[in-house]
PDB file of C-alpha atoms in Angstrom:
ATOM      1  CA  MET U  30     -35.499  14.760 -18.517  1.00  0.00           C
ATOM      2  CA  ASN U  31     -39.037  15.080 -17.190  1.00  0.00           C
ATOM      3  CA  LEU U  32     -40.925  18.172 -18.410  1.00  0.00           C
ATOM      4  CA  GLN U  33     -44.006  19.626 -16.724  1.00  0.00           C
ATOM      5  CA  MET U  34     -45.936  22.695 -17.923  1.00  0.00           C
ATOM      6  CA  VAL U  35     -48.474  24.566 -15.816  1.00  0.00           C
ATOM      7  CA  ALA U  36     -50.555  27.539 -17.011  1.00  0.00           C
ATOM      8  CA  GLN U  37     -52.398  29.771 -14.552  1.00  0.00           C
ATOM      9  CA  ASP U  38     -55.066  32.341 -15.486  1.00  0.00           C
ATOM     10  CA  PHE U  39     -55.003  31.446 -19.207  1.00  0.00           C
ATOM     11  CA  SER U  40     -55.197  28.402 -21.446  1.00  0.00           C
ATOM     12  CA  LEU U  41     -52.073  26.599 -22.610  1.00  0.00           C
ATOM     13  CA  THR U  42     -52.574  26.273 -26.357  1.00  0.00           C
ATOM     14  CA  PRO U  43     -51.055  23.377 -28.331  1.00  0.00           C
ATOM     15  CA  SER U  44     -48.884  25.824 -30.288  1.00  0.00           C
ATOM     16  CA  LEU U  45     -47.508  27.362 -27.080  1.00  0.00           C
ATOM     17  CA  GLN U  46     -46.917  23.873 -25.677  1.00  0.00           C
ATOM     18  CA  ASP U  47     -45.050  22.821 -28.828  1.00  0.00           C
ATOM     19  CA  TYR U  48     -43.013  26.055 -28.769  1.00  0.00           C
ATOM     20  CA  LEU U  49     -42.011  25.440 -25.150  1.00  0.00           C
ATOM     21  CA  GLN U  50     -40.960  21.853 -25.840  1.00  0.00           C
ATOM     22  CA  ARG U  51     -38.853  22.832 -28.863  1.00  0.00           C
ATOM     23  CA  ARG U  52     -37.117  25.715 -27.077  1.00  0.00           C
ATOM     24  CA  LEU U  53     -36.430  23.680 -23.929  1.00  0.00           C
ATOM     25  CA  SER U  54     -35.062  20.730 -25.919  1.00  0.00           C
ATOM     26  CA  ALA U  55     -32.703  22.978 -27.849  1.00  0.00           C
ATOM     27  CA  ALA U  56     -31.571  25.030 -24.847  1.00  0.00           C
ATOM     28  CA  PHE U  57     -30.968  22.067 -22.520  1.00  0.00           C
ATOM     29  CA  ALA U  58     -29.485  19.693 -25.118  1.00  0.00           C
ATOM     30  CA  ARG U  59     -25.967  19.934 -23.639  1.00  0.00           C
ATOM     31  CA  VAL U  60     -27.062  19.115 -20.089  1.00  0.00           C
ATOM     32  CA  SER U  61     -30.180  17.000 -20.674  1.00  0.00           C
ATOM     33  CA  SER U  62     -28.516  13.863 -19.294  1.00  0.00           C
ATOM     34  CA  ARG U  63     -27.867  15.590 -15.963  1.00  0.00           C
ATOM     35  CA  VAL U  64     -31.234  17.361 -15.606  1.00  0.00           C
ATOM     36  CA  MET U  65     -33.840  15.322 -13.757  1.00  0.00           C
ATOM     37  CA  ARG U  66     -36.892  17.588 -14.132  1.00  0.00           C
ATOM     38  CA  ILE U  67     -37.953  20.939 -15.583  1.00  0.00           C
ATOM     39  CA  VAL U  68     -41.152  22.610 -14.378  1.00  0.00           C
ATOM     40  CA  VAL U  69     -42.470  25.630 -16.297  1.00  0.00           C
ATOM     41  CA  HIS U  70     -45.130  27.863 -14.730  1.00  0.00           C
ATOM     42  CA  LEU U  71     -46.795  30.349 -17.068  1.00  0.00           C
ATOM     43  CA  ARG U  72     -49.042  33.007 -15.621  1.00  0.00           C
ATOM     44  CA  ASP U  73     -50.918  36.122 -16.678  1.00  0.00           C
ATOM     45  CA  LEU U  74     -50.446  38.327 -13.618  1.00  0.00           C
ATOM     46  CA  ASN U  75     -52.955  41.105 -14.385  1.00  0.00           C
ATOM     47  CA  GLY U  76     -55.495  39.049 -16.313  1.00  0.00           C
ATOM     48  CA  PRO U  77     -57.485  41.047 -18.864  1.00  0.00           C
ATOM     49  CA  ARG U  78     -56.182  44.432 -17.622  1.00  0.00           C
ATOM     50  CA  GLY U  79     -53.054  44.165 -19.811  1.00  0.00           C
ATOM     51  CA  GLY U  80     -49.619  45.629 -19.200  1.00  0.00           C
ATOM     52  CA  CYS U  81     -46.229  44.037 -18.490  1.00  0.00           C
ATOM     53  CA  ASP U  82     -47.752  41.026 -16.845  1.00  0.00           C
ATOM     54  CA  MET U  83     -46.810  37.747 -18.516  1.00  0.00           C
ATOM     55  CA  ALA U  84     -44.656  35.647 -16.175  1.00  0.00           C
ATOM     56  CA  CYS U  85     -42.646  32.549 -16.922  1.00  0.00           C
ATOM     57  CA  GLN U  86     -40.988  30.695 -14.062  1.00  0.00           C
ATOM     58  CA  ILE U  87     -38.681  27.764 -14.786  1.00  0.00           C
ATOM     59  CA  SER U  88     -37.469  25.357 -12.087  1.00  0.00           C
ATOM     60  CA  VAL U  89     -34.665  22.977 -13.059  1.00  0.00           C
ATOM     61  CA  THR U  90     -33.899  20.016 -10.800  1.00  0.00           C
ATOM     62  CA  ILE U  91     -30.362  18.628 -10.988  1.00  0.00           C
ATOM     63  CA  PRO U  92     -29.544  15.750  -8.605  1.00  0.00           C
ATOM     64  CA  GLY U  93     -27.169  16.762  -5.822  1.00  0.00           C
ATOM     65  CA  GLN U  94     -27.564  20.492  -6.515  1.00  0.00           C
ATOM     66  CA  PRO U  95     -29.957  23.194  -5.336  1.00  0.00           C
ATOM     67  CA  ALA U  96     -32.819  23.859  -7.744  1.00  0.00           C
ATOM     68  CA  VAL U  97     -32.263  26.489 -10.423  1.00  0.00           C
ATOM     69  CA  VAL U  98     -35.295  28.821 -10.377  1.00  0.00           C
ATOM     70  CA  ILE U  99     -35.624  31.634 -12.903  1.00  0.00           C
ATOM     71  CA  ARG U 100     -38.561  34.040 -13.235  1.00  0.00           C
ATOM     72  CA  GLU U 101     -39.118  36.481 -16.084  1.00  0.00           C
ATOM     73  CA  VAL U 102     -41.930  39.013 -16.510  1.00  0.00           C
ATOM     74  CA  GLN U 103     -42.510  40.575 -19.938  1.00  0.00           C
ATOM     75  CA  SER U 104     -45.362  42.119 -21.895  1.00  0.00           C
ATOM     76  CA  ASP U 105     -45.450  39.133 -24.279  1.00  0.00           C
ATOM     77  CA  MET U 106     -45.507  35.476 -23.178  1.00  0.00           C
ATOM     78  CA  TYR U 107     -43.095  34.384 -25.915  1.00  0.00           C
ATOM     79  CA  LYS U 108     -40.584  37.026 -24.823  1.00  0.00           C
ATOM     80  CA  ALA U 109     -40.910  35.891 -21.203  1.00  0.00           C
ATOM     81  CA  ILE U 110     -40.409  32.253 -22.238  1.00  0.00           C
ATOM     82  CA  ASN U 111     -37.336  33.037 -24.348  1.00  0.00           C
ATOM     83  CA  ALA U 112     -35.663  35.120 -21.647  1.00  0.00           C
ATOM     84  CA  ALA U 113     -36.407  32.593 -18.880  1.00  0.00           C
ATOM     85  CA  ILE U 114     -35.198  29.611 -20.927  1.00  0.00           C
ATOM     86  CA  LYS U 115     -31.992  31.402 -21.898  1.00  0.00           C
ATOM     87  CA  ARG U 116     -31.173  32.269 -18.273  1.00  0.00           C
ATOM     88  CA  ALA U 117     -32.192  28.855 -16.896  1.00  0.00           C
ATOM     89  CA  ALA U 118     -30.133  26.938 -19.470  1.00  0.00           C
ATOM     90  CA  TYR U 119     -27.096  29.097 -18.716  1.00  0.00           C
ATOM     91  CA  ARG U 120     -27.422  28.536 -14.960  1.00  0.00           C
ATOM     92  CA  ALA U 121     -27.916  24.791 -15.444  1.00  0.00           C
ATOM     93  CA  ARG U 122     -24.749  24.595 -17.561  1.00  0.00           C
ATOM     94  CA  VAL U 123     -22.795  26.516 -14.907  1.00  0.00           C
ATOM     95  CA  VAL U 124     -24.076  24.308 -12.082  1.00  0.00           C
ATOM     96  CA  THR U 125     -23.412  21.042 -13.926  1.00  0.00           C
ATOM     97  CA  HIS U 126     -19.962  22.202 -15.068  1.00  0.00           C
ATOM     98  CA  ARG U 127     -19.042  23.175 -11.519  1.00  0.00           C
ATOM     99  CA  ARG U 128     -20.050  19.766 -10.286  1.00  0.00           C
ATOM    100  CA  SER U 129     -18.256  17.781 -12.979  1.00  0.00           C
ATOM    101  CA  SER U 130     -14.869  19.513 -12.930  1.00  0.00           C
ATOM    102  CA  PRO U 131     -12.959  20.750  -9.883  1.00  0.00           C
ATOM    103  CA  ARG U 132     -11.880  24.359  -9.911  1.00  0.00           C
ATOM    104  CA  TYR U 133      -8.316  23.609  -8.826  1.00  0.00           C
ATOM    105  CA  ALA U 134      -6.523  20.305  -9.249  1.00  0.00           C
ATOM    106  CA  LYS U 135      -4.670  19.057  -6.198  1.00  0.00           C
ATOM    107  CA  PRO U 136      -1.199  17.573  -6.778  1.00  0.00           C
ATOM    108  CA  ASP U 137      -1.094  13.802  -6.383  1.00  0.00           C
ATOM    109  CA  VAL U 138       2.616  13.504  -5.516  1.00  0.00           C
ATOM    110  CA  MET U 139       4.832  15.618  -3.329  1.00  0.00           C
ATOM    111  CA  PRO U 140       7.578  17.352  -5.322  1.00  0.00           C
ATOM    112  CA  ASP U 141      11.007  15.676  -5.246  1.00  0.00           C
ATOM    113  CA  THR U 142      13.311  17.936  -3.246  1.00  0.00           C
ATOM    114  CA  SER U 143      16.309  15.581  -3.230  1.00  0.00           C
ATOM    115  CA  LEU U 144      17.824  17.299  -6.267  1.00  0.00           C
ATOM    116  CA  HIS U 145      18.136  20.558  -4.398  1.00  0.00           C
ATOM    117  CA  SER U 146      19.681  19.137  -1.226  1.00  0.00           C
ATOM    118  CA  GLU U 147      23.132  18.506  -2.697  1.00  0.00           C
ATOM    119  CA  GLU U 148      25.933  20.746  -1.572  1.00  0.00           C
ATOM    120  CA  PRO U 149      27.557  22.901  -4.210  1.00  0.00           C
ATOM    121  CA  GLY U 150      30.680  21.306  -5.676  1.00  0.00           C
ATOM    122  CA  ALA U 151      29.828  17.816  -4.418  1.00  0.00           C
ATOM    123  CA  ARG U 152      29.419  16.289  -7.863  1.00  0.00           C
ATOM    124  CA  ASP U 153      30.849  12.877  -8.743  1.00  0.00           C
TER     125      ASP U 153
END
């Protein structure tokens, strides 16, 4: 699993980087073998003006599937990260589960109808 972090309009501190890595590792542990790449974009939308403006966008690339892209906007960056990771991990599990197991199993053999073709009272 390849992980890329991009911060726009603010600096990505080592503690925030470590937090992201720990949360992503824990959340994607079940599907990490199927995930090719995770790209996290962190952005302060309003800059120094404040408000509900911290955005976290997570793009998960799974081979053979469309990309899973989740975007969360919160007043706190850690809240935005937590919500986005939770949603992205859930969607990745759903997509990988759908791919690995068919929804309905098709029967391999036609049912044997010879038992029902006997006439009544024609027993040996």
